[in-house]
Tab-separated table of C-alpha atoms in Angstrom:
chain	number	residue	atom	x	y	z
A	1	LEU	CA	-0.122	0.119	-0.161
A	2	GLY	CA	2.863	2.495	-0.164
A	3	LEU	CA	3.032	4.300	2.826
A	4	GLN	CA	5.244	7.182	3.825
A	5	SER	CA	6.863	5.054	6.578
A	6	ASP	CA	7.598	2.368	4.613
A	7	SER	CA	9.539	3.647	2.960
A	8	ASN	CA	11.487	5.137	6.225
A	9	LEU	CA	12.307	1.665	7.571
A	10	VAL	CA	13.220	1.439	4.178
A	11	GLU	CA	15.524	3.742	4.080
A	12	VAL	CA	16.942	3.627	7.561
A	13	ASP	CA	17.487	-0.081	7.239
A	14	ALA	CA	19.895	-0.179	4.194
A	15	LEU	CA	21.480	2.882	5.163
A	16	MET	CA	22.415	1.322	8.692
A	17	ALA	CA	23.406	-2.057	7.041
A	18	LEU	CA	25.796	0.625	4.907
A	19	LEU	CA	27.018	2.429	8.514
A	20	SER	CA	27.446	-1.325	9.984
A	21	PHE	CA	30.948	-1.301	7.531
A	22	LEU	CA	32.290	1.749	9.007
A	23	SER	CA	31.281	1.696	12.726
A	24	ARG	CA	33.976	0.649	13.559
A	25	SER	CA	36.665	2.063	11.850
A	26	HIS	CA	34.786	5.731	11.801
A	27	PRO	CA	31.907	5.510	14.869
A	28	ARG	CA	32.603	9.499	14.197
A	29	GLN	CA	32.252	9.500	10.740
A	30	ALA	CA	28.948	7.075	10.794
A	31	LEU	CA	26.964	8.681	13.638
A	32	LEU	CA	27.194	12.205	11.580
A	33	VAL	CA	25.721	10.709	8.697
A	34	LEU	CA	23.208	9.216	10.800
A	35	ARG	CA	22.534	12.883	12.609
A	36	PHE	CA	21.903	13.658	9.308
A	37	PHE	CA	19.379	11.582	8.845
A	38	ALA	CA	17.549	12.746	11.845
A	39	PHE	CA	18.516	16.114	11.105
A	40	ARG	CA	17.108	16.079	7.501
A	41	LYS	CA	13.809	14.061	8.562
A	42	MET	CA	12.679	16.795	11.791
A	43	LEU	CA	13.855	19.811	9.475
A	44	GLY	CA	11.692	18.358	6.283
A	45	CYS	CA	8.785	17.907	8.351
A	46	GLY	CA	9.299	21.771	9.276
A	47	VAL	CA	10.002	22.881	6.346
A	48	CYS	CA	7.004	21.129	3.929
A	49	LYS	CA	4.079	22.333	7.130
A	50	TYR	CA	5.438	25.728	6.320
A	51	TYR	CA	5.298	25.890	2.716
A	52	GLY	CA	1.462	23.894	3.105
A	53	SER	CA	-1.670	23.966	4.182
A	54	PRO	CA	-2.354	27.851	4.790
A	55	MET	CA	-4.021	26.341	8.389
A	56	TRP	CA	-0.489	26.278	10.218
A	57	ARG	CA	0.858	29.338	9.194
A	58	SER	CA	-2.431	30.899	10.908
A	59	PHE	CA	-1.969	28.162	13.895
A	60	ASP	CA	-4.851	26.876	13.155
A	61	ALA	CA	-3.921	23.412	12.253
A	62	LEU	CA	-3.763	21.565	15.777
A	63	ALA	CA	-7.427	22.908	15.801
A	64	VAL	CA	-8.708	21.216	13.644
A	65	HIS	CA	-5.913	17.570	13.819
A	66	TYR	CA	-7.249	15.574	15.791
A	67	PHE	CA	-10.597	15.230	15.154
A	68	THR	CA	-8.975	15.161	10.827
A	69	GLN	CA	-6.113	12.745	11.472
A	70	PRO	CA	-6.304	9.462	10.063
A	71	LEU	CA	-7.149	6.297	12.384
A	72	VAL	CA	-8.502	8.756	16.576
A	73	ASN	CA	-8.642	7.131	19.861
A	74	ARG	CA	-10.027	7.951	22.786
A	75	ARG	CA	-6.908	10.402	23.949
A	76	SER	CA	-8.503	12.584	20.644
A	77	CYS	CA	-11.073	13.879	21.354
A	78	TRP	CA	-10.271	15.352	24.980
A	79	ALA	CA	-7.047	16.726	23.208
A	80	HIS	CA	-9.630	18.050	19.916
A	81	ARG	CA	-11.248	20.419	22.887
A	82	LEU	CA	-8.359	21.872	24.125
A	83	PRO	CA	-9.117	25.292	24.544
A	84	ALA	CA	-7.869	27.078	21.339
A	85	VAL	CA	-4.999	29.217	22.662
A	86	PHE	CA	-3.320	25.254	23.030
A	87	HIS	CA	-3.832	24.177	20.273
A	88	GLN	CA	-2.079	27.598	18.973
A	89	PHE	CA	0.160	27.643	21.076
A	90	SER	CA	1.356	24.417	20.372
A	91	VAL	CA	1.556	25.033	16.266
A	92	LEU	CA	4.428	27.266	17.836
A	93	ALA	CA	6.363	24.459	19.770
A	94	THR	CA	5.618	22.607	16.843
A	95	PHE	CA	7.583	24.961	14.097
A	96	VAL	CA	10.673	25.859	17.395
A	97	VAL	CA	10.332	21.613	17.197
A	98	GLU	CA	11.030	20.982	13.167
A	99	VAL	CA	12.863	23.997	12.179
A	100	ILE	CA	15.086	25.185	15.140
A	101	LEU	CA	15.651	23.054	17.054
A	102	PRO	CA	16.900	20.539	13.594
A	103	PHE	CA	20.041	22.723	13.831
A	104	LEU	CA	21.253	21.842	17.221
A	105	ILE	CA	22.608	18.331	16.078
A	106	TRP	CA	25.617	20.141	15.130
A	107	SER	CA	25.786	22.096	18.508
A	108	HIS	CA	27.098	20.861	21.414
A	109	TRP	CA	26.247	17.900	23.649
A	110	PRO	CA	23.747	19.897	25.999
A	111	CYS	CA	22.358	21.096	22.878
A	112	ARG	CA	22.141	18.100	21.408
A	113	ILE	CA	20.196	16.519	24.285
A	114	PHE	CA	17.655	19.512	24.403
A	115	ALA	CA	16.711	18.997	20.887
A	116	TRP	CA	16.073	15.249	21.113
A	117	ILE	CA	14.054	16.154	24.606
A	118	GLY	CA	12.537	18.024	22.156
A	119	PHE	CA	11.645	15.384	19.439
A	120	ASN	CA	10.313	12.754	21.570
A	121	SER	CA	8.437	15.364	23.147
A	122	LEU	CA	6.185	16.065	19.972
A	123	ASN	CA	6.918	12.545	18.994
A	124	ALA	CA	4.800	11.695	22.440
A	125	MET	CA	2.020	13.930	22.056
A	126	ILE	CA	1.934	12.542	18.465
A	127	ASN	CA	1.583	9.120	19.502
A	128	THR	CA	-0.932	9.332	22.139
A	129	THR	CA	-3.214	11.587	20.754
A	130	GLY	CA	-3.501	8.999	18.030
A	131	ASN	CA	-2.603	6.050	15.935
A	132	TYR	CA	0.720	5.964	14.615
A	133	GLY	CA	1.432	1.999	15.079
A	134	PHE	CA	5.359	1.700	14.583
A	135	ILE	CA	5.676	5.455	13.373
A	136	GLY	CA	6.437	6.585	17.212
A	137	PHE	CA	8.854	3.878	18.038
A	138	LEU	CA	10.718	4.367	14.097
A	139	ASN	CA	11.228	8.020	14.905
A	140	THR	CA	12.809	7.571	18.083
A	141	MET	CA	15.216	5.366	17.405
A	142	GLU	CA	16.293	7.817	14.722
A	143	ASN	CA	17.226	10.228	17.173
A	144	LEU	CA	19.349	8.112	19.462
A	145	SER	CA	21.909	9.124	17.444
A	146	LEU	CA	21.352	12.642	18.887
A	147	LEU	CA	22.773	11.203	22.241
A	148	ASP	CA	26.944	9.646	23.142
A	149	ASP	CA	28.577	7.789	25.821
A	150	ARG	CA	28.617	10.796	28.368
A	151	PHE	CA	24.490	9.906	28.158
A	152	TRP	CA	24.722	6.633	28.863
A	153	SER	CA	26.580	6.404	31.650
A	154	LEU	CA	24.699	8.778	32.880
A	155	VAL	CA	21.735	5.884	33.116
A	156	GLY	CA	24.000	3.212	34.043
A	157	ILE	CA	24.953	1.679	31.307
A	158	ASP	CA	28.644	0.772	30.675
A	159	VAL	CA	29.061	1.301	26.752
A	160	ASP	CA	32.608	-0.233	26.681
A	161	ARG	CA	31.768	-2.870	26.440
A	162	TRP	CA	29.970	-2.969	23.200
A	163	ARG	CA	32.501	-1.807	21.759
A	164	LEU	CA	34.645	-4.238	18.668
A	165	THR	CA	37.809	-3.670	17.424
A	166	LYS	CA	37.751	-4.742	14.329
A	167	SER	CA	36.915	-3.027	11.362
A	168	SER	CA	35.932	-3.960	7.667
A	169	ALA	CA	39.451	-3.850	5.832
A	170	LEU	CA	39.397	-1.227	3.471
A	171	LEU	CA	38.962	-1.966	0.166
A	172	ILE	CA	35.244	-2.619	1.177
A	173	ARG	CA	35.393	0.327	3.502
A	174	LEU	CA	36.697	2.853	0.482
A	175	PRO	CA	32.856	2.132	-1.755
A	176	VAL	CA	30.553	2.885	1.612
A	177	VAL	CA	32.279	6.171	2.029
A	178	ALA	CA	31.106	6.575	-1.793
A	179	LEU	CA	27.740	5.519	-1.283
A	180	LEU	CA	27.571	7.544	1.769
A	181	SER	CA	28.916	10.117	0.301
A	182	ILE	CA	26.244	9.862	-2.851
A	183	TYR	CA	22.896	9.425	-0.495
A	184	VAL	CA	23.728	12.862	1.099
A	185	ILE	CA	24.220	14.431	-1.473
A	186	LEU	CA	21.119	13.087	-3.016
A	187	SER	CA	18.965	13.749	0.087
A	188	LEU	CA	19.762	17.085	-1.216
A	189	LEU	CA	16.152	17.213	-3.442
A	190	PRO	CA	13.343	15.475	-1.091
A	191	LEU	CA	14.609	18.636	1.304
A	192	ALA	CA	14.492	20.900	-0.979
A	193	ARG	CA	10.517	19.027	-2.103
A	194	ALA	CA	9.371	19.799	1.486
A	195	SER	CA	9.208	23.450	0.852
A	196	LYS	CA	5.924	23.332	-2.209
A	197	GLY	CA	8.087	24.931	-4.998
A	198	SER	CA	9.038	27.130	-3.284
A	199	VAL	CA	13.558	26.623	-3.034
A	200	ASP	CA	15.027	23.938	-5.453
A	201	LEU	CA	18.727	22.953	-6.084
A	202	SER	CA	19.217	25.984	-8.552
A	203	SER	CA	19.756	28.170	-4.966
A	204	LEU	CA	22.232	26.329	-4.326
A	205	ARG	CA	24.033	27.591	-7.428
A	206	LEU	CA	25.200	23.908	-8.547
A	207	PRO	CA	25.973	23.263	-11.869
A	208	CYS	CA	23.598	22.136	-14.022
A	209	TRP	CA	24.756	19.028	-15.406
A	210	VAL	CA	25.547	18.589	-11.279
A	211	ILE	CA	21.315	19.278	-10.726
A	212	GLU	CA	20.731	17.005	-14.125
A	213	TRP	CA	22.944	13.776	-12.843
A	214	LEU	CA	21.359	14.324	-9.479
A	215	GLU	CA	17.818	14.465	-10.238
A	216	ARG	CA	18.784	11.183	-12.936
A	217	LEU	CA	20.868	8.523	-9.903
A	218	GLU	CA	17.749	9.821	-8.413
A	219	THR	CA	15.096	8.276	-10.566
A	220	LEU	CA	17.004	5.600	-10.855
A	221	GLN	CA	17.067	4.903	-7.128
A	222	GLN	CA	13.385	4.797	-6.853
A	223	PRO	CA	12.161	1.501	-7.345
A	224	TRP	CA	14.845	0.368	-3.773
A	225	LYS	CA	13.417	3.206	-2.118
A	226	LEU	CA	16.805	4.481	-1.045
A	227	VAL	CA	16.558	8.177	-0.541
A	228	ASN	CA	12.950	9.721	0.574
A	229	TYR	CA	11.052	12.742	0.828
A	230	GLN	CA	10.506	13.403	4.175
A	231	GLY	CA	7.706	14.832	5.676
A	232	LYS	CA	3.940	14.940	7.482
A	233	PHE	CA	0.988	16.456	7.814
A	234	SER	CA	1.632	19.528	4.926
A	235	GLY	CA	-1.476	18.868	3.733
A	236	MET	CA	-4.610	19.330	6.565
A	237	HIS	CA	-8.289	20.125	6.201
A	238	ASP	CA	-11.124	20.320	8.797
A	239	PHE	CA	-13.280	17.759	7.464
A	240	ARG	CA	-14.109	14.528	8.105
A	241	TRP	CA	-16.010	11.908	5.823
A	242	GLU	CA	-15.578	8.546	6.567
A	243	PRO	CA	-16.448	5.455	3.955
A	244	LEU	CA	-19.179	3.387	4.885
A	245	LEU	CA	-19.535	-0.277	3.006
A	246	GLU	CA	-22.732	-1.487	2.994
A	247	ALA	CA	-23.617	-4.791	1.285
A	248	SER	CA	-27.029	-6.521	0.563
A	249	VAL	CA	-28.136	-10.431	-0.078
A	250	ASP	CA	-31.558	-9.640	-1.511
A	251	GLY	CA	-31.439	-7.660	-4.751
A	252	GLY	CA	-30.512	-4.522	-3.036
A	253	ASN	CA	-33.486	-4.109	-0.797
A	254	SER	CA	-31.937	-3.870	2.618
A	255	TRP	CA	-28.407	-2.808	2.608
A	256	ARG	CA	-25.957	-3.962	6.063
A	257	GLN	CA	-23.100	-2.160	7.114
A	258	ILE	CA	-19.667	-3.296	6.956
A	259	ARG	CA	-17.843	-2.170	9.646
A	260	TRP	CA	-14.083	-1.119	9.752
A	261	ARG	CA	-12.852	-2.758	12.618
A	262	TYR	CA	-9.876	0.335	13.516
A	263	LYS	CA	-12.068	3.283	12.026
A	264	LEU	CA	-14.394	5.210	13.350
A	265	ASN	CA	-18.261	2.941	12.044
A	266	GLN	CA	-21.120	5.111	11.111
A	267	GLY	CA	-23.716	5.393	13.705
A	268	THR	CA	-21.678	4.481	16.908
A	269	SER	CA	-20.948	6.250	19.620
A	270	GLU	CA	-16.897	4.764	19.234
A	271	ARG	CA	-14.028	6.914	19.852
A	272	GLY	CA	-11.706	4.301	18.591
A	273	ALA	CA	-8.910	2.185	20.147
A	274	VAL	CA	-5.609	2.579	21.748
A	275	LEU	CA	-3.183	1.032	19.334
A	276	TRP	CA	0.547	0.138	20.404
A	277	LEU	CA	2.682	-0.177	17.533
A	278	HIS	CA	0.157	-1.669	15.512
A	279	LEU	CA	-0.426	-0.167	12.500
A	280	PRO	CA	-3.966	-1.272	10.354
A	281	ARG	CA	-3.036	-0.221	7.001
A	282	LEU	CA	-6.296	-1.038	5.652
A	283	ASP	CA	-8.234	1.488	7.982
A	284	TRP	CA	-5.391	3.922	7.809
A	285	ARG	CA	-4.878	3.931	3.708
A	286	VAL	CA	-9.195	4.320	3.338
A	287	TRP	CA	-8.446	7.887	4.721
A	288	PHE	CA	-7.186	8.737	2.134
A	289	LEU	CA	-10.219	7.555	0.194
A	290	PRO	CA	-12.335	10.959	0.966
A	291	LEU	CA	-8.934	13.497	0.054
A	292	GLY	CA	-8.921	11.849	-3.362
A	293	ALA	CA	-12.451	11.984	-3.810
A	294	ARG	CA	-13.032	15.246	-2.844
A	295	ARG	CA	-10.335	16.133	-5.338
A	296	GLY	CA	-12.423	14.568	-8.349
A	297	LYS	CA	-10.035	11.781	-8.602
A	298	ASP	CA	-11.071	7.969	-9.108
A	299	PRO	CA	-10.684	5.210	-6.348
A	300	PRO	CA	-7.404	3.721	-6.496
A	301	ALA	CA	-6.858	-0.335	-8.690
A	302	TRP	CA	-6.284	-1.807	-4.825
A	303	TYR	CA	-9.715	-0.262	-3.980
A	304	MET	CA	-11.688	-1.645	-6.604
A	305	LYS	CA	-10.045	-5.085	-5.901
A	306	LEU	CA	-11.170	-4.875	-2.356
A	307	LEU	CA	-14.919	-4.421	-3.122
A	308	GLU	CA	-14.303	-7.420	-5.799
A	309	ARG	CA	-13.036	-9.515	-2.857
A	310	LEU	CA	-15.571	-8.483	0.026
A	311	ALA	CA	-18.544	-9.519	-3.132
A	312	ALA	CA	-17.307	-13.379	-3.247
A	313	CYS	CA	-17.283	-13.008	0.695
A	314	ASP	CA	-12.934	-14.244	0.315
A	315	GLU	CA	-12.769	-14.632	4.600
A	316	GLU	CA	-9.207	-13.643	4.349
A	317	VAL	CA	-10.216	-10.186	3.658
A	318	LEU	CA	-13.609	-10.035	5.866
A	319	LYS	CA	-10.262	-10.249	8.988
A	320	LEU	CA	-9.297	-7.494	7.567
A	321	LEU	CA	-12.883	-5.703	8.338
A	322	ASP	CA	-15.041	-6.708	11.657
A	323	GLY	CA	-16.338	-9.415	10.412
A	324	CYS	CA	-18.881	-9.890	7.985
A	325	PRO	CA	-23.150	-8.199	8.480
A	326	PHE	CA	-24.747	-11.914	7.080
A	327	SER	CA	-24.868	-15.459	8.480
A	328	ARG	CA	-24.006	-17.936	6.185
A	329	GLU	CA	-27.481	-19.305	5.849
A	330	GLU	CA	-28.007	-15.655	4.601
A	331	PHE	CA	-25.517	-15.825	2.039
A	332	GLN	CA	-26.326	-19.006	1.410
């Protein structure tokens, strides 16, 4: 289903695999690459918000976020009803965390700790007032690169016993360094796209042939998702449409609702379940359907396939939903 979190996970896995060849011989350089990834991720999220929906610039975005996010939970209702001044302050805090604090990654240790606290505080707020599955845990792990041995010593963890002295061969390290250099430079393209066209690589005054080479290289790596756009919640809206699935076994004379397993269902008093680490892909992906419908887009092919399998009463597909509204006898 191709969620942004999937490409994020693939990119991190590939990056960690490359850095494993340098972590013993050049640990500082490997750490800098990880911190660059955290910097690009957080700054991209902040920049895409500022240049995205006008609701961010008017400080109204979080007044609707908790109600309109993909999968609400019980805390979403509570957060949505907080005073307007709290939502406006939260928008300001979000910009501080995602636009200003990323630059502290390149500062001294106390400043990096301050940035790490800010990143994880925002992450905790997002994931306690909505269901984002493993995404919050993944962000927390990615931000660990901001810490160093002094922090682990403070919390009583002896890092010396984890050190390994044997390093990779030089013939292996050289191509890895070359690939990492290309990765860092190539990462500038998706970071520039976070500005929604307001900033491009030409502003860096790079030669045209370099820009064309980077764009061609980015196109080649796209099937493997090794370098990806990092930006969340840039588009905001003040409505919530929920797709309603109904089925009939008597030729359309009567219809019954097929309930979503994790999304809110019509005609109920549900407030949403609290999900930890689990990301229900079907319910999450369905959230995008009304947004596309409002722009005049046709339903995607996977959704039409879903309807076909439901019409065939596919038991495996029904397990993704909250059961079947008809008994076996009614189908017969």
